[in-house]
JSON list of C-alpha atoms in Angstrom, two decimals:
[
{"chain": "A", "resi": 1, "resn": "ALA", "atom": "CA", "xyz": [12.04, 7.28, -1.20]},
{"chain": "A", "resi": 2, "resn": "GLN", "atom": "CA", "xyz": [10.87, 5.85, 2.05]},
{"chain": "A", "resi": 3, "resn": "SER", "atom": "CA", "xyz": [7.25, 4.85, 2.41]},
{"chain": "A", "resi": 4, "resn": "VAL", "atom": "CA", "xyz": [5.00, 2.47, 4.26]},
{"chain": "A", "resi": 5, "resn": "THR", "atom": "CA", "xyz": [1.75, 1.07, 2.91]},
{"chain": "A", "resi": 6, "resn": "GLN", "atom": "CA", "xyz": [-0.96, -0.43, 5.03]},
{"chain": "A", "resi": 7, "resn": "PRO", "atom": "CA", "xyz": [-3.54, -1.61, 2.49]},
{"chain": "A", "resi": 8, "resn": "ASP", "atom": "CA", "xyz": [-6.33, -2.21, 4.97]},
{"chain": "A", "resi": 9, "resn": "ILE", "atom": "CA", "xyz": [-7.87, 0.93, 6.41]},
{"chain": "A", "resi": 10, "resn": "HIS", "atom": "CA", "xyz": [-10.32, -0.92, 8.62]},
{"chain": "A", "resi": 11, "resn": "ILE", "atom": "CA", "xyz": [-10.54, -4.56, 9.68]},
{"chain": "A", "resi": 12, "resn": "THR", "atom": "CA", "xyz": [-13.28, -6.21, 11.73]},
{"chain": "A", "resi": 13, "resn": "VAL", "atom": "CA", "xyz": [-12.71, -9.54, 13.40]},
{"chain": "A", "resi": 14, "resn": "SER", "atom": "CA", "xyz": [-14.60, -11.62, 15.93]},
{"chain": "A", "resi": 15, "resn": "GLU", "atom": "CA", "xyz": [-13.15, -12.08, 19.36]},
{"chain": "A", "resi": 16, "resn": "GLY", "atom": "CA", "xyz": [-11.06, -15.23, 19.42]},
{"chain": "A", "resi": 17, "resn": "ALA", "atom": "CA", "xyz": [-10.41, -15.17, 15.69]},
{"chain": "A", "resi": 18, "resn": "SER", "atom": "CA", "xyz": [-6.96, -14.83, 14.22]},
{"chain": "A", "resi": 19, "resn": "LEU", "atom": "CA", "xyz": [-5.66, -11.54, 12.88]},
{"chain": "A", "resi": 20, "resn": "GLU", "atom": "CA", "xyz": [-3.21, -10.43, 10.23]},
{"chain": "A", "resi": 21, "resn": "LEU", "atom": "CA", "xyz": [-2.49, -6.79, 9.48]},
{"chain": "A", "resi": 22, "resn": "ARG", "atom": "CA", "xyz": [-0.53, -6.10, 6.33]},
{"chain": "A", "resi": 23, "resn": "CYS", "atom": "CA", "xyz": [2.41, -3.75, 5.95]},
{"chain": "A", "resi": 24, "resn": "ASN", "atom": "CA", "xyz": [4.63, -3.16, 2.92]},
{"chain": "A", "resi": 25, "resn": "TYR", "atom": "CA", "xyz": [7.57, -0.81, 2.98]},
{"chain": "A", "resi": 26, "resn": "SER", "atom": "CA", "xyz": [9.97, 0.93, 0.66]},
{"chain": "A", "resi": 27, "resn": "TYR", "atom": "CA", "xyz": [13.33, 1.91, 2.09]},
{"chain": "A", "resi": 28, "resn": "GLY", "atom": "CA", "xyz": [16.66, 2.58, 0.43]},
{"chain": "A", "resi": 29, "resn": "ALA", "atom": "CA", "xyz": [18.82, 0.96, 3.07]},
{"chain": "A", "resi": 30, "resn": "THR", "atom": "CA", "xyz": [18.52, -1.77, 5.65]},
{"chain": "A", "resi": 31, "resn": "PRO", "atom": "CA", "xyz": [15.18, -1.07, 7.28]},
{"chain": "A", "resi": 32, "resn": "TYR", "atom": "CA", "xyz": [14.31, -1.11, 10.90]},
{"chain": "A", "resi": 33, "resn": "LEU", "atom": "CA", "xyz": [10.64, -2.01, 11.18]},
{"chain": "A", "resi": 34, "resn": "PHE", "atom": "CA", "xyz": [8.14, -1.34, 13.92]},
{"chain": "A", "resi": 35, "resn": "TRP", "atom": "CA", "xyz": [4.53, -1.88, 14.81]},
{"chain": "A", "resi": 36, "resn": "TYR", "atom": "CA", "xyz": [2.83, 0.58, 17.14]},
{"chain": "A", "resi": 37, "resn": "VAL", "atom": "CA", "xyz": [-0.66, 0.51, 18.62]},
{"chain": "A", "resi": 38, "resn": "GLN", "atom": "CA", "xyz": [-2.69, 3.57, 19.49]},
{"chain": "A", "resi": 39, "resn": "SER", "atom": "CA", "xyz": [-5.92, 3.62, 21.48]},
{"chain": "A", "resi": 40, "resn": "PRO", "atom": "CA", "xyz": [-8.25, 6.58, 20.90]},
{"chain": "A", "resi": 41, "resn": "GLY", "atom": "CA", "xyz": [-6.72, 9.81, 22.16]},
{"chain": "A", "resi": 42, "resn": "GLN", "atom": "CA", "xyz": [-3.69, 7.98, 23.47]},
{"chain": "A", "resi": 43, "resn": "GLY", "atom": "CA", "xyz": [-0.02, 7.81, 22.63]},
{"chain": "A", "resi": 44, "resn": "LEU", "atom": "CA", "xyz": [1.84, 5.27, 20.58]},
{"chain": "A", "resi": 45, "resn": "GLN", "atom": "CA", "xyz": [2.84, 2.02, 22.24]},
{"chain": "A", "resi": 46, "resn": "LEU", "atom": "CA", "xyz": [5.49, -0.15, 20.66]},
{"chain": "A", "resi": 47, "resn": "LEU", "atom": "CA", "xyz": [4.27, -3.70, 20.01]},
{"chain": "A", "resi": 48, "resn": "LEU", "atom": "CA", "xyz": [7.41, -5.10, 18.44]},
{"chain": "A", "resi": 49, "resn": "LYS", "atom": "CA", "xyz": [10.40, -4.24, 16.32]},
{"chain": "A", "resi": 50, "resn": "TYR", "atom": "CA", "xyz": [12.73, -5.85, 13.80]},
{"chain": "A", "resi": 51, "resn": "PHE", "atom": "CA", "xyz": [16.34, -4.82, 13.48]},
{"chain": "A", "resi": 52, "resn": "SER", "atom": "CA", "xyz": [18.10, -7.95, 12.26]},
{"chain": "A", "resi": 53, "resn": "GLY", "atom": "CA", "xyz": [18.38, -11.68, 12.87]},
{"chain": "A", "resi": 54, "resn": "ASP", "atom": "CA", "xyz": [15.39, -13.95, 13.20]},
{"chain": "A", "resi": 55, "resn": "THR", "atom": "CA", "xyz": [12.74, -12.75, 10.78]},
{"chain": "A", "resi": 56, "resn": "LEU", "atom": "CA", "xyz": [9.90, -13.78, 13.07]},
{"chain": "A", "resi": 57, "resn": "VAL", "atom": "CA", "xyz": [9.73, -11.40, 16.01]},
{"chain": "A", "resi": 58, "resn": "GLN", "atom": "CA", "xyz": [7.63, -11.68, 19.10]},
{"chain": "A", "resi": 59, "resn": "GLY", "atom": "CA", "xyz": [6.09, -8.68, 20.74]},
{"chain": "A", "resi": 60, "resn": "ILE", "atom": "CA", "xyz": [3.89, -7.77, 23.64]},
{"chain": "A", "resi": 61, "resn": "LYS", "atom": "CA", "xyz": [0.25, -8.78, 24.08]},
{"chain": "A", "resi": 62, "resn": "GLY", "atom": "CA", "xyz": [0.73, -11.97, 22.08]},
{"chain": "A", "resi": 63, "resn": "PHE", "atom": "CA", "xyz": [1.55, -10.24, 18.79]},
{"chain": "A", "resi": 64, "resn": "GLU", "atom": "CA", "xyz": [4.19, -11.39, 16.33]},
{"chain": "A", "resi": 65, "resn": "ALA", "atom": "CA", "xyz": [5.40, -10.15, 12.97]},
{"chain": "A", "resi": 66, "resn": "GLU", "atom": "CA", "xyz": [7.38, -11.69, 10.15]},
{"chain": "A", "resi": 67, "resn": "PHE", "atom": "CA", "xyz": [9.89, -9.77, 8.05]},
{"chain": "A", "resi": 68, "resn": "LYS", "atom": "CA", "xyz": [9.96, -10.93, 4.44]},
{"chain": "A", "resi": 69, "resn": "ARG", "atom": "CA", "xyz": [12.65, -9.06, 2.52]},
{"chain": "A", "resi": 70, "resn": "SER", "atom": "CA", "xyz": [11.65, -10.57, -0.83]},
{"chain": "A", "resi": 71, "resn": "GLN", "atom": "CA", "xyz": [8.14, -9.18, -0.43]},
{"chain": "A", "resi": 72, "resn": "SER", "atom": "CA", "xyz": [9.14, -5.98, 1.41]},
{"chain": "A", "resi": 73, "resn": "SER", "atom": "CA", "xyz": [6.57, -6.90, 4.00]},
{"chain": "A", "resi": 74, "resn": "PHE", "atom": "CA", "xyz": [6.30, -6.90, 7.77]},
{"chain": "A", "resi": 75, "resn": "ASN", "atom": "CA", "xyz": [2.85, -8.29, 8.57]},
{"chain": "A", "resi": 76, "resn": "LEU", "atom": "CA", "xyz": [1.52, -8.32, 12.11]},
{"chain": "A", "resi": 77, "resn": "ARG", "atom": "CA", "xyz": [-0.29, -11.40, 13.40]},
{"chain": "A", "resi": 78, "resn": "LYS", "atom": "CA", "xyz": [-2.11, -12.59, 16.47]},
{"chain": "A", "resi": 79, "resn": "PRO", "atom": "CA", "xyz": [-3.62, -16.07, 16.78]},
{"chain": "A", "resi": 80, "resn": "SER", "atom": "CA", "xyz": [-6.58, -15.09, 18.97]},
{"chain": "A", "resi": 81, "resn": "VAL", "atom": "CA", "xyz": [-7.84, -11.53, 19.22]},
{"chain": "A", "resi": 82, "resn": "HIS", "atom": "CA", "xyz": [-9.19, -10.08, 22.45]},
{"chain": "A", "resi": 83, "resn": "TRP", "atom": "CA", "xyz": [-11.75, -7.27, 22.68]},
{"chain": "A", "resi": 84, "resn": "SER", "atom": "CA", "xyz": [-9.07, -5.07, 24.24]},
{"chain": "A", "resi": 85, "resn": "ASP", "atom": "CA", "xyz": [-7.05, -5.27, 21.02]},
{"chain": "A", "resi": 86, "resn": "ALA", "atom": "CA", "xyz": [-9.45, -2.87, 19.32]},
{"chain": "A", "resi": 87, "resn": "ALA", "atom": "CA", "xyz": [-7.30, 0.14, 18.38]},
{"chain": "A", "resi": 88, "resn": "GLU", "atom": "CA", "xyz": [-5.39, 1.76, 15.55]},
{"chain": "A", "resi": 89, "resn": "TYR", "atom": "CA", "xyz": [-2.26, -0.05, 14.41]},
{"chain": "A", "resi": 90, "resn": "PHE", "atom": "CA", "xyz": [0.63, 1.70, 12.69]},
{"chain": "A", "resi": 91, "resn": "CYS", "atom": "CA", "xyz": [3.51, 0.13, 10.85]},
{"chain": "A", "resi": 92, "resn": "ALA", "atom": "CA", "xyz": [6.67, 2.26, 10.68]},
{"chain": "A", "resi": 93, "resn": "VAL", "atom": "CA", "xyz": [10.08, 2.08, 9.04]},
{"chain": "A", "resi": 94, "resn": "GLY", "atom": "CA", "xyz": [13.29, 3.79, 10.03]},
{"chain": "A", "resi": 95, "resn": "GLY", "atom": "CA", "xyz": [17.02, 3.52, 9.64]},
{"chain": "A", "resi": 96, "resn": "THR", "atom": "CA", "xyz": [20.17, 3.67, 11.69]},
{"chain": "A", "resi": 97, "resn": "GLY", "atom": "CA", "xyz": [21.30, 6.67, 13.65]},
{"chain": "A", "resi": 98, "resn": "ALA", "atom": "CA", "xyz": [19.02, 9.56, 14.46]},
{"chain": "A", "resi": 99, "resn": "ASN", "atom": "CA", "xyz": [16.60, 8.85, 11.66]},
{"chain": "A", "resi": 100, "resn": "ASN", "atom": "CA", "xyz": [12.95, 9.68, 11.88]},
{"chain": "A", "resi": 101, "resn": "LEU", "atom": "CA", "xyz": [10.24, 7.10, 11.39]},
{"chain": "A", "resi": 102, "resn": "PHE", "atom": "CA", "xyz": [7.93, 6.91, 8.41]},
{"chain": "A", "resi": 103, "resn": "PHE", "atom": "CA", "xyz": [4.49, 5.70, 9.37]},
{"chain": "A", "resi": 104, "resn": "GLY", "atom": "CA", "xyz": [1.83, 3.96, 7.38]},
{"chain": "A", "resi": 105, "resn": "THR", "atom": "CA", "xyz": [-1.67, 5.39, 7.37]},
{"chain": "A", "resi": 106, "resn": "GLY", "atom": "CA", "xyz": [-2.79, 2.93, 9.98]},
{"chain": "A", "resi": 107, "resn": "THR", "atom": "CA", "xyz": [-5.30, 0.11, 10.21]},
{"chain": "A", "resi": 108, "resn": "ARG", "atom": "CA", "xyz": [-8.25, 0.46, 12.53]},
{"chain": "A", "resi": 109, "resn": "LEU", "atom": "CA", "xyz": [-9.15, -2.82, 14.19]},
{"chain": "A", "resi": 110, "resn": "THR", "atom": "CA", "xyz": [-12.67, -3.45, 15.43]},
{"chain": "A", "resi": 111, "resn": "VAL", "atom": "CA", "xyz": [-13.34, -6.55, 17.51]},
{"chain": "A", "resi": 112, "resn": "ILE", "atom": "CA", "xyz": [-16.89, -7.87, 17.69]},
{"chain": "A", "resi": 113, "resn": "PRO", "atom": "CA", "xyz": [-18.13, -10.23, 20.40]},
{"chain": "B", "resi": 1, "resn": "ALA", "atom": "CA", "xyz": [10.95, 3.06, 34.23]},
{"chain": "B", "resi": 2, "resn": "ALA", "atom": "CA", "xyz": [11.04, 6.70, 33.29]},
{"chain": "B", "resi": 3, "resn": "GLY", "atom": "CA", "xyz": [9.19, 7.63, 30.14]},
{"chain": "B", "resi": 4, "resn": "VAL", "atom": "CA", "xyz": [9.06, 10.60, 27.81]},
{"chain": "B", "resi": 5, "resn": "ILE", "atom": "CA", "xyz": [7.24, 13.50, 29.43]},
{"chain": "B", "resi": 6, "resn": "GLN", "atom": "CA", "xyz": [5.31, 16.05, 27.45]},
{"chain": "B", "resi": 7, "resn": "SER", "atom": "CA", "xyz": [3.68, 19.19, 28.72]},
{"chain": "B", "resi": 8, "resn": "PRO", "atom": "CA", "xyz": [1.10, 20.41, 28.61]},
{"chain": "B", "resi": 9, "resn": "ARG", "atom": "CA", "xyz": [-1.11, 17.44, 27.79]},
{"chain": "B", "resi": 10, "resn": "HIS", "atom": "CA", "xyz": [-3.84, 19.65, 26.43]},
{"chain": "B", "resi": 11, "resn": "LEU", "atom": "CA", "xyz": [-3.67, 23.18, 25.05]},
{"chain": "B", "resi": 12, "resn": "ILE", "atom": "CA", "xyz": [-6.34, 25.43, 23.61]},
{"chain": "B", "resi": 13, "resn": "LYS", "atom": "CA", "xyz": [-5.32, 28.51, 21.66]},
{"chain": "B", "resi": 14, "resn": "GLU", "atom": "CA", "xyz": [-6.95, 31.07, 19.42]},
{"chain": "B", "resi": 15, "resn": "LYS", "atom": "CA", "xyz": [-5.93, 31.66, 15.81]},
{"chain": "B", "resi": 16, "resn": "ARG", "atom": "CA", "xyz": [-2.80, 33.76, 15.40]},
{"chain": "B", "resi": 17, "resn": "GLU", "atom": "CA", "xyz": [-1.66, 33.03, 18.95]},
{"chain": "B", "resi": 18, "resn": "THR", "atom": "CA", "xyz": [1.57, 31.27, 19.85]},
{"chain": "B", "resi": 19, "resn": "ALA", "atom": "CA", "xyz": [2.12, 27.99, 21.65]},
{"chain": "B", "resi": 20, "resn": "THR", "atom": "CA", "xyz": [5.10, 26.26, 23.22]},
{"chain": "B", "resi": 21, "resn": "LEU", "atom": "CA", "xyz": [5.17, 22.51, 23.69]},
{"chain": "B", "resi": 22, "resn": "LYS", "atom": "CA", "xyz": [7.77, 20.89, 25.91]},
{"chain": "B", "resi": 23, "resn": "CYS", "atom": "CA", "xyz": [9.34, 17.47, 25.82]},
{"chain": "B", "resi": 24, "resn": "TYR", "atom": "CA", "xyz": [11.53, 15.81, 28.42]},
{"chain": "B", "resi": 25, "resn": "PRO", "atom": "CA", "xyz": [13.26, 12.73, 27.01]},
{"chain": "B", "resi": 26, "resn": "ILE", "atom": "CA", "xyz": [14.08, 9.57, 28.86]},
{"chain": "B", "resi": 27, "resn": "PRO", "atom": "CA", "xyz": [17.24, 10.10, 30.94]},
{"chain": "B", "resi": 28, "resn": "ARG", "atom": "CA", "xyz": [20.44, 9.47, 28.90]},
{"chain": "B", "resi": 29, "resn": "HIS", "atom": "CA", "xyz": [18.60, 9.70, 25.60]},
{"chain": "B", "resi": 30, "resn": "ASP", "atom": "CA", "xyz": [20.38, 12.10, 23.28]},
{"chain": "B", "resi": 31, "resn": "THR", "atom": "CA", "xyz": [17.91, 12.40, 20.40]},
{"chain": "B", "resi": 32, "resn": "VAL", "atom": "CA", "xyz": [14.49, 13.98, 20.34]},
{"chain": "B", "resi": 33, "resn": "TYR", "atom": "CA", "xyz": [11.92, 13.80, 17.55]},
{"chain": "B", "resi": 34, "resn": "TRP", "atom": "CA", "xyz": [8.72, 15.75, 17.03]},
{"chain": "B", "resi": 35, "resn": "TYR", "atom": "CA", "xyz": [5.72, 14.35, 15.15]},
{"chain": "B", "resi": 36, "resn": "GLN", "atom": "CA", "xyz": [2.36, 15.83, 14.28]},
{"chain": "B", "resi": 37, "resn": "GLN", "atom": "CA", "xyz": [-0.75, 13.66, 14.01]},
{"chain": "B", "resi": 38, "resn": "GLY", "atom": "CA", "xyz": [-3.82, 15.31, 12.56]},
{"chain": "B", "resi": 39, "resn": "PRO", "atom": "CA", "xyz": [-7.30, 13.88, 13.18]},
{"chain": "B", "resi": 40, "resn": "GLY", "atom": "CA", "xyz": [-7.54, 10.47, 11.59]},
{"chain": "B", "resi": 41, "resn": "GLN", "atom": "CA", "xyz": [-4.04, 10.78, 10.16]},
{"chain": "B", "resi": 42, "resn": "ASP", "atom": "CA", "xyz": [-0.76, 8.97, 10.66]},
{"chain": "B", "resi": 43, "resn": "PRO", "atom": "CA", "xyz": [2.02, 10.72, 12.57]},
{"chain": "B", "resi": 44, "resn": "GLN", "atom": "CA", "xyz": [4.11, 12.99, 10.37]},
{"chain": "B", "resi": 45, "resn": "PHE", "atom": "CA", "xyz": [7.70, 13.77, 11.23]},
{"chain": "B", "resi": 46, "resn": "LEU", "atom": "CA", "xyz": [8.43, 17.43, 11.92]},
{"chain": "B", "resi": 47, "resn": "ILE", "atom": "CA", "xyz": [12.00, 17.77, 13.18]},
{"chain": "B", "resi": 48, "resn": "SER", "atom": "CA", "xyz": [14.65, 16.02, 15.24]},
{"chain": "B", "resi": 49, "resn": "PHE", "atom": "CA", "xyz": [17.67, 16.94, 17.33]},
{"chain": "B", "resi": 50, "resn": "TYR", "atom": "CA", "xyz": [20.76, 14.94, 18.20]},
{"chain": "B", "resi": 51, "resn": "GLU", "atom": "CA", "xyz": [23.07, 16.23, 20.91]},
{"chain": "B", "resi": 52, "resn": "LYS", "atom": "CA", "xyz": [21.36, 19.62, 20.79]},
{"chain": "B", "resi": 53, "resn": "MET", "atom": "CA", "xyz": [21.86, 20.07, 17.06]},
{"chain": "B", "resi": 54, "resn": "GLN", "atom": "CA", "xyz": [19.12, 19.77, 14.48]},
{"chain": "B", "resi": 55, "resn": "SER", "atom": "CA", "xyz": [19.64, 16.41, 12.78]},
{"chain": "B", "resi": 56, "resn": "ASP", "atom": "CA", "xyz": [16.71, 16.14, 10.39]},
{"chain": "B", "resi": 57, "resn": "LYS", "atom": "CA", "xyz": [13.82, 18.20, 9.19]},
{"chain": "B", "resi": 58, "resn": "GLY", "atom": "CA", "xyz": [10.50, 17.03, 7.86]},
{"chain": "B", "resi": 59, "resn": "SER", "atom": "CA", "xyz": [7.28, 18.79, 7.06]},
{"chain": "B", "resi": 60, "resn": "ILE", "atom": "CA", "xyz": [7.63, 21.49, 9.67]},
{"chain": "B", "resi": 61, "resn": "PRO", "atom": "CA", "xyz": [6.02, 24.83, 8.74]},
{"chain": "B", "resi": 62, "resn": "ASP", "atom": "CA", "xyz": [8.19, 27.94, 8.79]},
{"chain": "B", "resi": 63, "resn": "ARG", "atom": "CA", "xyz": [5.93, 29.26, 11.56]},
{"chain": "B", "resi": 64, "resn": "PHE", "atom": "CA", "xyz": [7.26, 26.52, 13.81]},
{"chain": "B", "resi": 65, "resn": "SER", "atom": "CA", "xyz": [10.68, 26.33, 15.39]},
{"chain": "B", "resi": 66, "resn": "ALA", "atom": "CA", "xyz": [12.26, 23.99, 17.87]},
{"chain": "B", "resi": 67, "resn": "GLN", "atom": "CA", "xyz": [15.40, 23.52, 19.84]},
{"chain": "B", "resi": 68, "resn": "GLN", "atom": "CA", "xyz": [17.03, 21.11, 22.22]},
{"chain": "B", "resi": 69, "resn": "PHE", "atom": "CA", "xyz": [18.58, 22.48, 25.38]},
{"chain": "B", "resi": 70, "resn": "SER", "atom": "CA", "xyz": [21.68, 21.55, 27.36]},
{"chain": "B", "resi": 71, "resn": "ASP", "atom": "CA", "xyz": [19.62, 19.23, 29.58]},
{"chain": "B", "resi": 72, "resn": "TYR", "atom": "CA", "xyz": [18.31, 17.53, 26.40]},
{"chain": "B", "resi": 73, "resn": "HIS", "atom": "CA", "xyz": [14.76, 18.68, 26.82]},
{"chain": "B", "resi": 74, "resn": "SER", "atom": "CA", "xyz": [13.19, 20.15, 23.73]},
{"chain": "B", "resi": 75, "resn": "GLU", "atom": "CA", "xyz": [10.63, 22.82, 22.98]},
{"chain": "B", "resi": 76, "resn": "LEU", "atom": "CA", "xyz": [8.46, 23.22, 19.91]},
{"chain": "B", "resi": 77, "resn": "ASN", "atom": "CA", "xyz": [7.44, 26.83, 19.36]},
{"chain": "B", "resi": 78, "resn": "MET", "atom": "CA", "xyz": [4.46, 27.50, 17.17]},
{"chain": "B", "resi": 79, "resn": "SER", "atom": "CA", "xyz": [3.48, 30.98, 16.05]},
{"chain": "B", "resi": 80, "resn": "SER", "atom": "CA", "xyz": [0.59, 32.47, 14.09]},
{"chain": "B", "resi": 81, "resn": "LEU", "atom": "CA", "xyz": [-1.47, 29.41, 14.86]},
{"chain": "B", "resi": 82, "resn": "GLU", "atom": "CA", "xyz": [-3.96, 28.26, 12.25]},
{"chain": "B", "resi": 83, "resn": "LEU", "atom": "CA", "xyz": [-7.01, 26.03, 12.57]},
{"chain": "B", "resi": 84, "resn": "GLY", "atom": "CA", "xyz": [-5.13, 23.34, 10.67]},
{"chain": "B", "resi": 85, "resn": "ASP", "atom": "CA", "xyz": [-2.50, 23.18, 13.39]},
{"chain": "B", "resi": 86, "resn": "SER", "atom": "CA", "xyz": [-5.00, 21.41, 15.64]},
{"chain": "B", "resi": 87, "resn": "ALA", "atom": "CA", "xyz": [-3.45, 18.01, 16.15]},
{"chain": "B", "resi": 88, "resn": "LEU", "atom": "CA", "xyz": [-1.79, 15.64, 18.55]},
{"chain": "B", "resi": 89, "resn": "TYR", "atom": "CA", "xyz": [1.91, 16.45, 18.84]},
{"chain": "B", "resi": 90, "resn": "PHE", "atom": "CA", "xyz": [4.16, 13.63, 19.85]},
{"chain": "B", "resi": 91, "resn": "CYS", "atom": "CA", "xyz": [7.67, 13.79, 21.12]},
{"chain": "B", "resi": 92, "resn": "ALA", "atom": "CA", "xyz": [9.88, 10.73, 20.99]},
{"chain": "B", "resi": 93, "resn": "SER", "atom": "CA", "xyz": [13.37, 10.12, 22.28]},
{"chain": "B", "resi": 94, "resn": "SER", "atom": "CA", "xyz": [16.09, 7.62, 21.56]},
{"chain": "B", "resi": 95, "resn": "TRP", "atom": "CA", "xyz": [19.68, 6.83, 22.47]},
{"chain": "B", "resi": 96, "resn": "THR", "atom": "CA", "xyz": [21.44, 7.25, 19.15]},
{"chain": "B", "resi": 97, "resn": "SER", "atom": "CA", "xyz": [24.94, 7.04, 20.58]},
{"chain": "B", "resi": 98, "resn": "GLY", "atom": "CA", "xyz": [24.13, 3.58, 21.84]},
{"chain": "B", "resi": 99, "resn": "GLY", "atom": "CA", "xyz": [25.11, 1.97, 18.56]},
{"chain": "B", "resi": 100, "resn": "GLY", "atom": "CA", "xyz": [22.48, 2.65, 15.95]},
{"chain": "B", "resi": 101, "resn": "ARG", "atom": "CA", "xyz": [19.68, 0.47, 17.21]},
{"chain": "B", "resi": 102, "resn": "ASP", "atom": "CA", "xyz": [17.76, 3.52, 18.26]},
{"chain": "B", "resi": 103, "resn": "GLU", "atom": "CA", "xyz": [14.27, 2.56, 19.21]},
{"chain": "B", "resi": 104, "resn": "GLN", "atom": "CA", "xyz": [12.10, 5.62, 19.60]},
{"chain": "B", "resi": 105, "resn": "PHE", "atom": "CA", "xyz": [10.05, 5.89, 22.75]},
{"chain": "B", "resi": 106, "resn": "PHE", "atom": "CA", "xyz": [7.00, 8.07, 22.40]},
{"chain": "B", "resi": 107, "resn": "GLY", "atom": "CA", "xyz": [5.49, 10.42, 24.91]},
{"chain": "B", "resi": 108, "resn": "PRO", "atom": "CA", "xyz": [1.74, 10.62, 25.53]},
{"chain": "B", "resi": 109, "resn": "GLY", "atom": "CA", "xyz": [1.37, 13.62, 23.24]},
{"chain": "B", "resi": 110, "resn": "THR", "atom": "CA", "xyz": [0.09, 17.16, 23.56]},
{"chain": "B", "resi": 111, "resn": "ARG", "atom": "CA", "xyz": [-3.33, 17.76, 22.09]},
{"chain": "B", "resi": 112, "resn": "LEU", "atom": "CA", "xyz": [-3.45, 21.25, 20.61]},
{"chain": "B", "resi": 113, "resn": "THR", "atom": "CA", "xyz": [-6.78, 22.74, 19.70]},
{"chain": "B", "resi": 114, "resn": "VAL", "atom": "CA", "xyz": [-6.85, 25.99, 17.77]},
{"chain": "B", "resi": 115, "resn": "LEU", "atom": "CA", "xyz": [-10.15, 27.86, 17.86]}
]
C-alpha cells in the first residue's frame, strides 16, 4: 500500500539556520516524489519533484531534496532558512499515468528571529 | 502562465444543502483530480478523471459525485451537506498523455463552510 510518513509534526528553527524535513514513503512501483508548501489558507505550491536520474534535485526558493531508495526517503533541505519559509510542508508520492498523489501529514515550520 | 482555476473560492452552506464546485484545468491538460483537506489535515484524494472518464476513486462519500465535461472542466457536486464536509477542496490538473511524467498543478482551492 502507498503511504507517506513525515515524522516531524512541527519544527522550529532560527532564521539563517539550516533545515531538514524528513519524508519516508512506501510505494509498490517506481515512485514519483514531490514536496509542496502551503501557507495558511493558501493552495499547494510545488517546491520540487523527483522522477528519475540525479537523486539530488533542486527546487525553488533554495530548497533541495535527496532521493535515497535504500532508505525509502526523500528529505527536504535548505542551507539557510528565511522568515518567509514559515509554512506547512507536505511530502507526496505518486506514480505514472493518471495516478493520484498520497500526501504525508505535513510538517509545520516555524522560523524564529 | 495559465493556472488551474477554481470557483467559487469561498462557499458557505447550511446542513443538508447542496454545493457545486467547479474546476478549470490548465489548457491542454487532460486529467483532473479532486482532493479534500480538512482543518489541520493533509489533502485526501477524492476522485480523478482522464479524458472525461473516471480514472480513480478515493475516499469520496456517496453523497458526492463529479464529472469532467467535453471542455475538460470538472464539477464536484455535493449533496446533503454535513458539518464534517467543511474543508478546503483542491482541484489539480495534469497532462497524462504527455508521457507519464504527469506533474499535478494545484488550484487555489475552494473553502467550503457548512453551518
